[in-house]
Short mmCIF file of C-alpha atoms and ligand atoms in Angstrom, two decimals:
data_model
loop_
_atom_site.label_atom_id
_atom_site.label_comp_id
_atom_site.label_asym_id
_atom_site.label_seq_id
_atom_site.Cartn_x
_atom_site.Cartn_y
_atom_site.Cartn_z
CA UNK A 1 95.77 -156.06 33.94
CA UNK A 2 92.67 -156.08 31.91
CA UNK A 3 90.85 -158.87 29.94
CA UNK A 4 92.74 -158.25 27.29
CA UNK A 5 95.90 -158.55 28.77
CA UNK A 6 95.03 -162.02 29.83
CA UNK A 7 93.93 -163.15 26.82
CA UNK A 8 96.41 -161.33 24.45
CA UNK A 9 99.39 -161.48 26.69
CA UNK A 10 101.54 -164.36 26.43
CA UNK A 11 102.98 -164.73 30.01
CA UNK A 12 105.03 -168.17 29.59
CA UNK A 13 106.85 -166.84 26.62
CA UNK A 14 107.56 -163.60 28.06
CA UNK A 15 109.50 -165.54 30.69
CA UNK A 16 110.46 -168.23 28.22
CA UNK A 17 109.34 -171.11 30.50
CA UNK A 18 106.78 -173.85 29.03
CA UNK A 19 103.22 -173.91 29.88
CA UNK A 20 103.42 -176.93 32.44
CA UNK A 21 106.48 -174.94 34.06
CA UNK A 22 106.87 -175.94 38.17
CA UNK A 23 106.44 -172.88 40.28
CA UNK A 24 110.43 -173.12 41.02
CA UNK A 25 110.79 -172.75 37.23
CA UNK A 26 109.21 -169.82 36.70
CA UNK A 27 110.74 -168.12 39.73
CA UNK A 28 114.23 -169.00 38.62
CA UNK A 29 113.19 -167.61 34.80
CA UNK A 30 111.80 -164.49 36.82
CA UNK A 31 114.93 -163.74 38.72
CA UNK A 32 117.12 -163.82 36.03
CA UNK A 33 115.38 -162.04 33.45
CA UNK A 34 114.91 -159.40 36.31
CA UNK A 35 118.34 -158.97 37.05
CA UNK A 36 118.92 -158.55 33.26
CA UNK A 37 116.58 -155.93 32.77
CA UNK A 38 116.98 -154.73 36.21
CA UNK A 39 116.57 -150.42 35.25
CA UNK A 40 119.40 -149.88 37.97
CA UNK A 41 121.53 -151.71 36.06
CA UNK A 42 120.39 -150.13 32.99
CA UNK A 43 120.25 -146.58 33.29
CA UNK A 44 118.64 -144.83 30.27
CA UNK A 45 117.74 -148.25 28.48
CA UNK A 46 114.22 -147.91 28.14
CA UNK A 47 113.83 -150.92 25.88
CA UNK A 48 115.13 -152.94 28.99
CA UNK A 49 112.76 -150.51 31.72
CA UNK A 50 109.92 -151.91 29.62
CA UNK A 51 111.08 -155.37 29.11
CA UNK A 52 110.78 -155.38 32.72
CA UNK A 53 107.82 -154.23 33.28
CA UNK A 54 106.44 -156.89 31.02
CA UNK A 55 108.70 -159.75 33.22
CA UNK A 56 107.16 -158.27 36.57
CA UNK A 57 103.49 -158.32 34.73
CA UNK A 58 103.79 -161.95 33.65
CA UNK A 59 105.64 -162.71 37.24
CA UNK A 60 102.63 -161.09 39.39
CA UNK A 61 100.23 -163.67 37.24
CA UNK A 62 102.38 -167.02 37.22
CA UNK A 63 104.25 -166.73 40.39
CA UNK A 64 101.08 -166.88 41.87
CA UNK A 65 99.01 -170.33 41.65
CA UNK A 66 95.67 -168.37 42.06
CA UNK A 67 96.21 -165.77 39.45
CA UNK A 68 98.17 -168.79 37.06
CA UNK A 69 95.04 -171.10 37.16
CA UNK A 70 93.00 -167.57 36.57
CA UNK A 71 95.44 -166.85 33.41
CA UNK A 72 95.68 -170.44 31.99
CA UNK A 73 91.27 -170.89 32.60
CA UNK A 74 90.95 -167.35 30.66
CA UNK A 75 93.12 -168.29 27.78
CA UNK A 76 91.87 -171.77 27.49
CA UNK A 77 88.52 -170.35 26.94
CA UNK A 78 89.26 -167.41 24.52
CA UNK A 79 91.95 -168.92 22.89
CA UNK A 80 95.39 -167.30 22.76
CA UNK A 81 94.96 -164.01 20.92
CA UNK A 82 91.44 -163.94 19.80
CA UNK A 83 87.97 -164.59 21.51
CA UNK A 84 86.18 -167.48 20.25
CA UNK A 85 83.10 -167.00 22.59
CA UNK A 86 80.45 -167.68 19.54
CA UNK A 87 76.89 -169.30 21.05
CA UNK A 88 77.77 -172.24 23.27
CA UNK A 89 81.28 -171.40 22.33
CA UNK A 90 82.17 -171.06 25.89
CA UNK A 91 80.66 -174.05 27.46
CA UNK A 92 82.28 -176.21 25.34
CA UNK A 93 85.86 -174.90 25.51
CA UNK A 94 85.93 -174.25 29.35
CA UNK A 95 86.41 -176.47 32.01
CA UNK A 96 83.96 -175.19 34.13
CA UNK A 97 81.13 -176.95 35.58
CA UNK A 98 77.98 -175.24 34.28
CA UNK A 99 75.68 -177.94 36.22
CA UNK A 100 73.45 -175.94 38.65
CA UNK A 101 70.61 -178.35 37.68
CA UNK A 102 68.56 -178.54 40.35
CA UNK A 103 69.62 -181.90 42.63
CA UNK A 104 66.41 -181.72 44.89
CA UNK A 105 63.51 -183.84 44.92
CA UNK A 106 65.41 -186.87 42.81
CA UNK A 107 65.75 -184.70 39.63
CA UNK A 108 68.11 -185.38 37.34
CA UNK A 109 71.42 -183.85 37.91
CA UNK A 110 71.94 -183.93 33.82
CA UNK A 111 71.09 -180.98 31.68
CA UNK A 112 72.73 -178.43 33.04
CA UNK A 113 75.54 -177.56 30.96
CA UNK A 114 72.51 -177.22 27.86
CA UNK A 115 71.39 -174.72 29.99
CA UNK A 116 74.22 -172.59 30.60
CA UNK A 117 75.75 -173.11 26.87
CA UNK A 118 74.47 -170.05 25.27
CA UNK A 119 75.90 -167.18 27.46
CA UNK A 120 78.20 -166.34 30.34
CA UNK A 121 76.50 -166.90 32.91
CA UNK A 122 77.41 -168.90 35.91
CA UNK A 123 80.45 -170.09 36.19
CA UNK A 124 82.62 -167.12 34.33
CA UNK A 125 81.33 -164.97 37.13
CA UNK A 126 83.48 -166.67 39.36
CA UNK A 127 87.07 -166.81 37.30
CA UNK A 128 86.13 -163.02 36.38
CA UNK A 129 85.30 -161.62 40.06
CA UNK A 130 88.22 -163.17 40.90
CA UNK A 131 90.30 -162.11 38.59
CA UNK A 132 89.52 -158.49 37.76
CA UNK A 133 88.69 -157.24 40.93
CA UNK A 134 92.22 -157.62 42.40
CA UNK A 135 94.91 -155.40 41.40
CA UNK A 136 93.13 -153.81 38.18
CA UNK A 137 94.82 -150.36 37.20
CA UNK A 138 92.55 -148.09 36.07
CA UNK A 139 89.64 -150.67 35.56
CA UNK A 140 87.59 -148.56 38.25
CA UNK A 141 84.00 -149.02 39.07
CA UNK A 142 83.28 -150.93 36.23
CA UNK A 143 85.28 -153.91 37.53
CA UNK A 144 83.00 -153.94 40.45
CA UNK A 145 79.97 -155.24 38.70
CA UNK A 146 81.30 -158.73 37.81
CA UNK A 147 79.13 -161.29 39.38
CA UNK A 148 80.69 -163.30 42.28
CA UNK A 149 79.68 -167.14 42.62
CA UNK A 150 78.40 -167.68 46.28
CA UNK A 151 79.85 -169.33 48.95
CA UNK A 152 80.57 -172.79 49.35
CA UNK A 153 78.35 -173.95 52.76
CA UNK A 154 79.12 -177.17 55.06
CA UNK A 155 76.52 -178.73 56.49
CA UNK A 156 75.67 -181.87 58.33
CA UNK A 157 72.77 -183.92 58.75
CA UNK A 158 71.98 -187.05 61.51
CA UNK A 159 69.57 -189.40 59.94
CA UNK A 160 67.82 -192.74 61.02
CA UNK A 161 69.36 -195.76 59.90
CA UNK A 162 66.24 -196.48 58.32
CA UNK A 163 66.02 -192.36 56.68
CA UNK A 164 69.78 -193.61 55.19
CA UNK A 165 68.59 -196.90 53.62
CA UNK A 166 65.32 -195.78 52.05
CA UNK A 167 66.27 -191.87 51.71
CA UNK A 168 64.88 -188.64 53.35
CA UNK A 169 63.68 -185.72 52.83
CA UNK A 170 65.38 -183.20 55.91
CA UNK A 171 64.95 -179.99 57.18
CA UNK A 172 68.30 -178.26 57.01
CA UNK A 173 68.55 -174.75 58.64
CA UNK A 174 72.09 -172.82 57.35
CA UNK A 175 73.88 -169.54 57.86
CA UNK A 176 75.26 -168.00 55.08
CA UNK A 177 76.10 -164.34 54.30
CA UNK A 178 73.94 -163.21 51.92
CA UNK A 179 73.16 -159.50 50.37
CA UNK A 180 71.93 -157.31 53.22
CA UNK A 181 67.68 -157.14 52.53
CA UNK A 182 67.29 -153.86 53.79
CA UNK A 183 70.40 -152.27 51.04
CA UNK A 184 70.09 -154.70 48.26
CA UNK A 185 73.74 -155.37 49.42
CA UNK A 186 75.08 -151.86 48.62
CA UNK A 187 75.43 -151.28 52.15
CA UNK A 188 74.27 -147.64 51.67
CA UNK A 189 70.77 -146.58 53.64
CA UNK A 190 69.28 -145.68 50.08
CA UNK A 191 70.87 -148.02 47.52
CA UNK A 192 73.41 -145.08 46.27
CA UNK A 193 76.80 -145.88 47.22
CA UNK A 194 79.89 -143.91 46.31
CA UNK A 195 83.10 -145.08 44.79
CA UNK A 196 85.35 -145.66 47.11
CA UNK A 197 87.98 -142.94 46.86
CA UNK A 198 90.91 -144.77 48.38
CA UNK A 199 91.02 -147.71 46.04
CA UNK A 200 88.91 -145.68 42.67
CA UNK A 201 86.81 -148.88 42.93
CA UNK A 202 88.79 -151.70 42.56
CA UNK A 203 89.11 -152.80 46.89
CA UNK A 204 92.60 -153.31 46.38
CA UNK A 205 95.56 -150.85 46.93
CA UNK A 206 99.02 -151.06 46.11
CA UNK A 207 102.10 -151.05 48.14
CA UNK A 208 105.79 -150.29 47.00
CA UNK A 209 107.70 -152.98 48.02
CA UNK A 210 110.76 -151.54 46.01
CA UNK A 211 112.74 -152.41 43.26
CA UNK A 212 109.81 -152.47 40.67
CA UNK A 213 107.38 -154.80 42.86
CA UNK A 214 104.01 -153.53 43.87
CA UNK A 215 101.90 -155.85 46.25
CA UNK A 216 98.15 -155.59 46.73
CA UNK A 217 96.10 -155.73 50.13
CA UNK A 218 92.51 -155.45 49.74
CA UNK A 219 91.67 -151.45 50.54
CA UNK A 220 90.91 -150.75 54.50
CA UNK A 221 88.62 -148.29 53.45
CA UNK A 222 85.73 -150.25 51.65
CA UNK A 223 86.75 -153.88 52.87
CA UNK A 224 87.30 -154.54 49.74
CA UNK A 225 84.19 -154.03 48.53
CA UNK A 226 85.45 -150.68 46.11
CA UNK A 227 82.28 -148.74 47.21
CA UNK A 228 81.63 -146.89 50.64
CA UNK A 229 78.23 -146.33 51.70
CA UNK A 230 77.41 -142.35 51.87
CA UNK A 231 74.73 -142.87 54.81
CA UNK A 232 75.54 -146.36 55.90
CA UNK A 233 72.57 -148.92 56.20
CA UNK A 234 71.82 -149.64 59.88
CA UNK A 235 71.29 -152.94 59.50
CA UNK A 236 74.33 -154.61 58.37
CA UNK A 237 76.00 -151.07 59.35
CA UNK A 238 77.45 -150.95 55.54
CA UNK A 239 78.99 -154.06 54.65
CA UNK A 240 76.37 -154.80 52.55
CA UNK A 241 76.65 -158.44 53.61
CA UNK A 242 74.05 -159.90 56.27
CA UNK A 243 74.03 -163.15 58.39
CA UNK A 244 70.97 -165.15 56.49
CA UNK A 245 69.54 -168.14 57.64
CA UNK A 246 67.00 -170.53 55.92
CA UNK A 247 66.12 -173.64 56.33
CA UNK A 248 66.22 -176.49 53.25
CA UNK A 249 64.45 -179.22 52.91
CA UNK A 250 66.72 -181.54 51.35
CA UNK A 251 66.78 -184.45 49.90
CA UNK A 252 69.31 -187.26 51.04
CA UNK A 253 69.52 -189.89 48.49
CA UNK A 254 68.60 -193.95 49.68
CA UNK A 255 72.04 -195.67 50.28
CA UNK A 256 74.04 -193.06 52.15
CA UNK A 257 76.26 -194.11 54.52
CA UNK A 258 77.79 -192.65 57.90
CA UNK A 259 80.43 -189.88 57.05
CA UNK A 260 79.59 -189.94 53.68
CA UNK A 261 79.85 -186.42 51.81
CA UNK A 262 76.80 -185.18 49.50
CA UNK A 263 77.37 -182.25 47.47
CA UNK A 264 73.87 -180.57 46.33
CA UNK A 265 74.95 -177.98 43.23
CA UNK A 266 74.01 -174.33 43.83
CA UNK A 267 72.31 -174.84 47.16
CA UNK A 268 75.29 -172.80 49.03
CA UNK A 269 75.80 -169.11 49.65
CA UNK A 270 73.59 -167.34 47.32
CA UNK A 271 75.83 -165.34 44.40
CA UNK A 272 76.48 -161.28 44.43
CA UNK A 273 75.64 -159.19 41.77
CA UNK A 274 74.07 -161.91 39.90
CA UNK A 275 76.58 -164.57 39.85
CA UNK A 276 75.44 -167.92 40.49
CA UNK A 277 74.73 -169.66 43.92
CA UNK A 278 77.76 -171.79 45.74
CA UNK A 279 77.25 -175.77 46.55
CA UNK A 280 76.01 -176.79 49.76
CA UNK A 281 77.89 -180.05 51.33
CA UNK A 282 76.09 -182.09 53.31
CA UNK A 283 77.85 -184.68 55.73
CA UNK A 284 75.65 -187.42 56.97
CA UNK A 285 75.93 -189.10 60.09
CA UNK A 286 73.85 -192.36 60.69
CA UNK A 287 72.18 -193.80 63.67
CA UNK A 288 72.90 -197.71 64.64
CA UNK A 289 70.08 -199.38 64.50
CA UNK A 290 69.43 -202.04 67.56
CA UNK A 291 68.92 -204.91 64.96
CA UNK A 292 70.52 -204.37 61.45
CA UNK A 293 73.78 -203.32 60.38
CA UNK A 294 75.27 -202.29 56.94
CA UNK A 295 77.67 -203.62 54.47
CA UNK A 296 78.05 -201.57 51.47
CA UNK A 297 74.44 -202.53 49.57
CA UNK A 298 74.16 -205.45 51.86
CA UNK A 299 72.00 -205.05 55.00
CA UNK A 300 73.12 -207.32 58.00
CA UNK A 301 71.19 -209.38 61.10
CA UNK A 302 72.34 -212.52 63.03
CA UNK A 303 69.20 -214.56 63.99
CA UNK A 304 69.53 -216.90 66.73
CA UNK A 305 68.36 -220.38 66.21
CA UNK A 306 67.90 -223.34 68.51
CA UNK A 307 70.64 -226.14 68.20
CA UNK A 308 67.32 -228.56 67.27
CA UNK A 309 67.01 -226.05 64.16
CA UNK A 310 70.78 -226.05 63.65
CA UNK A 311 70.90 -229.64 63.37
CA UNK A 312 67.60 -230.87 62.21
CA UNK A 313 67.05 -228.06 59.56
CA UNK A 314 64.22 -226.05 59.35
CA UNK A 315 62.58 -222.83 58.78
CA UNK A 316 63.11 -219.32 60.41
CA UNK A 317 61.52 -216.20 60.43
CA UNK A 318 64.16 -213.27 59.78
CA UNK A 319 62.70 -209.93 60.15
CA UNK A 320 63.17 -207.06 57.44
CA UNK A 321 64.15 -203.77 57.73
CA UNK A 322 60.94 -201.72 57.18
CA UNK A 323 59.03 -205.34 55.39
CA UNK A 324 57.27 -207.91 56.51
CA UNK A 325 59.35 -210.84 57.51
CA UNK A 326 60.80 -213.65 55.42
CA UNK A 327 61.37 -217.08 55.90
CA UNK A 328 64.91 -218.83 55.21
CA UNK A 329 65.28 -222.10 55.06
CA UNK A 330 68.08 -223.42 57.43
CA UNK A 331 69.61 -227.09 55.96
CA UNK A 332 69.90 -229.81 58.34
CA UNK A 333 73.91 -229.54 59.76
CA UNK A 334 74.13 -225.85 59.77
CA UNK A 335 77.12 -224.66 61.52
CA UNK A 336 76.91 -221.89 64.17
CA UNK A 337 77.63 -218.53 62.72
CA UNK A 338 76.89 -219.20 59.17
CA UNK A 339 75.66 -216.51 57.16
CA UNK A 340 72.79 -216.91 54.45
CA UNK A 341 71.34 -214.34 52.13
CA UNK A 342 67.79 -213.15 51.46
CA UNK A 343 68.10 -212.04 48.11
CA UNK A 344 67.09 -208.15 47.67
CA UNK A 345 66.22 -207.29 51.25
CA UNK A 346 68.94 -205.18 51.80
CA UNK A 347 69.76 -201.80 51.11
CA UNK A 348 68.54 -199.57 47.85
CA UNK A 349 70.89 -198.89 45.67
CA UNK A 350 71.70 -196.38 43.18
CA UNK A 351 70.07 -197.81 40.41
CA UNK A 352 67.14 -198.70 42.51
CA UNK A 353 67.68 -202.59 42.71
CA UNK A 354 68.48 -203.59 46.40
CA UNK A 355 71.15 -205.25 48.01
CA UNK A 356 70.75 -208.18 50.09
CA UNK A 357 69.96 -208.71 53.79
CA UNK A 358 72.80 -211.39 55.40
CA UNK A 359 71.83 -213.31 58.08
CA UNK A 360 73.81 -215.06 60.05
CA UNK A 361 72.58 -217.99 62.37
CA UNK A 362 73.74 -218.16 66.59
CA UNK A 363 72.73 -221.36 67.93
CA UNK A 364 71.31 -220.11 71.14
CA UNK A 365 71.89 -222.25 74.24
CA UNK A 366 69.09 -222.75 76.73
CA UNK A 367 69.68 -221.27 80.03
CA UNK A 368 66.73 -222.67 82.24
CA UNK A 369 65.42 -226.34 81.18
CA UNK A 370 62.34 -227.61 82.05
CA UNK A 371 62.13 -231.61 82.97
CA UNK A 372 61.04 -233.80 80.04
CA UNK A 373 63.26 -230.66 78.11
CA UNK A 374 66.41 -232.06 80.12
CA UNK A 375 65.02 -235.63 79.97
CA UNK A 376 65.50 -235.59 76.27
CA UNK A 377 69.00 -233.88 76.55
CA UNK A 378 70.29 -236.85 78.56
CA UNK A 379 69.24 -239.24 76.32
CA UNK A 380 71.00 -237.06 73.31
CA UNK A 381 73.97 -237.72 75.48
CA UNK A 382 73.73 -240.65 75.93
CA UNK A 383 73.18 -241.57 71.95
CA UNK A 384 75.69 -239.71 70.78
CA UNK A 385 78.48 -241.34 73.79
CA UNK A 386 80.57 -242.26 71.41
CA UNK A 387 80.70 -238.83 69.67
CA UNK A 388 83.97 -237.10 70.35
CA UNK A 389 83.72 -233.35 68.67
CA UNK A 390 87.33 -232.66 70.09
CA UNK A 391 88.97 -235.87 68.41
CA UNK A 392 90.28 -233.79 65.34
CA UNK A 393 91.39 -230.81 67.54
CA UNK A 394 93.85 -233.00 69.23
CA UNK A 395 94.73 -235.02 66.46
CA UNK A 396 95.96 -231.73 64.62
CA UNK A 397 97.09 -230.26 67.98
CA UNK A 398 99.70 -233.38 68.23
CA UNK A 399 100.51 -233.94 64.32
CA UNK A 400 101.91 -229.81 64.34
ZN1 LIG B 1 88.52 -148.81 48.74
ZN1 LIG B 2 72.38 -153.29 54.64
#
């Protein structure tokens, strides 16, 4: 299969199933149109030995969900029959993601797709690597130079709680495999490498598996890789690939919250052959902090209060998470556990307002009194006799 072929063939009709046909449909379509055109059962027909041919062709692509999504992305950006690739012709008719804007330092993640619009590069690397160096016949060496996006990278970073409210910038160290330094990733001593003989270049081989299928395995003899390194470099003993690691500075974003996911575009595995860089992910973990919690935007505190305060009203001193500390007024009557809200002392959010910070109010009960303390306490007692706070608790308790 060739470019062409994917772009001139038409697969679904050759199998006369519809574009959104389930994988069970086109297997059905396959088997009978094989057993049709089957050349045992049609012995000197060569109009059926090449019909199919054509129904094993289109089978290898659809009846497999890898190649299929390869097929359908290829046509969808050529067109069916004729390339339509003029400037910016293929970043508007692809569904590919052409951002690789550069996330770090608070820049805007915008823009990208302007950037990428006038040629291939980027993301085509990736749907072309993957689709013409598997199984090509006769594509040889040539196939080999198709860029290859990098790989995608997990990593995962334990901030602060005070780093995940306000942001931070981190040091992230990563391993990645990247193009062995001392070969320029040809995994040959002196940069020449040879075409590997088994596979003619294209890392896979094919397997009879009878009855007009072939399968592909990648070829033992390069890895894959379609080239074999005459005097192997020593230091990544001809794989051409090298454990790499480097350490980021990245930039969390203010808000994040513990487990969340970040992706940062093109901060992964860097490309080969000049295809573009894979996506780092970043999963954040987040310290407790002794004092605050979180609610979404909404920072959180309980503040304990006397029951003088509680009753009486008054004013209290809340502390702030990285501020100086505000005072809330507490009305006269406040029930225990109440929460109240400091307007915009909470968390940052995207936009860059803030959230609030909720506090919440624990009448705090003395443990140690001192004298004219427990003085006054008895005469509380004594003025409020008549006082009963359980009265309504039994009156419901009875009337259920
Ligand atoms: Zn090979
Ligand atoms: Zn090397």
């Amino acid at each position: 299969m060739s470019t062409k072929d994917f772009i001139e063939k038409d697969y679904y009709k050759v199998l006369g199933v519809p574009k959104d046909a389930t994988e069970a449909e086109i297997k059905k379509a396959y088997r009978k149109l094989a057993r049709e055109n089957h050349p045992d059962a049609n012995k000197g027909n060569t109009k059926a030995e090449e019909r199919f041919k054509e129904i094993s062709e289109a089978n290898d692509v659809l009846g497999d969900p890898k190649k299929r999504k390869e097929y359908d992305e290829a046509r969808a950006l050529f067109g069916n029959g004729g390339f339509r690739a003029g400037p910016g012709g293929a970043g508007g008719g692809g569904s590919f993601n052409f951002d690789l804007g550069d996330l770090f330092g608070g820049g805007a993640p915008g823009g990208g797709a302007g950037g990428a619009g006038g040629g291939f590069g980027g993301g085509l690397g990736d749907v072309f690597g993957g689709l013409f160096n598997r199984g090509g016949t006769g594509g040889g060496a040539g196939t080999r130079t198709q860029p290859r996006r990098g790989q995608d990278i997990e990593s995962e970073v334990t901030l602060s709680f005070t780093e995940a409210v306000d942001g931070a910038t981190v040091p992230l160290r990563m391993s990645s495999q990247a193009p062995c330094k001392a070969c320029s990733g040809t995994g040959d001593k002196n940069g020449t490498p040879r075409v590997c003989p088994t596979c003619v270049g294209t890392g896979q081989v094919s397997r009879g598996g009878g009855g007009g299928f072939s399968l592909t395995d990648p070829c033992v003899d390069c890895k894959g890789r379609g080239l074999i390194a005459q005097d192997p470099c020593e230091v990544c003993k001809g794989s051409g690939r090298a454990k790499s690691s480097r350490t980021m500075q990245v930039r969390i974003p203010a808000g994040v919250s513990d487990g969340q996911r970040i992706r940062l575009r093109g901060k992964g595995g860097p490309g080969e052959r000049g295809g573009p860089a894979g996506d780092l992910y970043v999963v954040v973990h987040v310290d407790t902090h002794p004092v605050f919690g979180r609610k979404g935007d909404n920072l959180t505190v309980t503040v304990p209060v006397t029951f003088a305060e509680a009753a009486l009203g008054g004013e209290v001193k809340v502390p702030t998470l990285g501020g100086p500390a505000v005072t809330l007024k507490v009305p006269a009557g406040t029930p225990n556990g109440r929460t109240m809200r400091a307007r915009g002392k909470g968390a940052v959010r995207k936009d860059g307002s803030r959230g609030d910070l909720l506090v919440t109010v624990e009448v705090s009960v003395p443990t140690s009194l001192s004298d004219s303390a427990k003085e006054a306490l008895e005469s509380y007692r004594e003025a409020t006799a008549d006082d009963d706070p359980r009265a309504e608790l039994f009156q419901a308790a009875k009337g259920a």
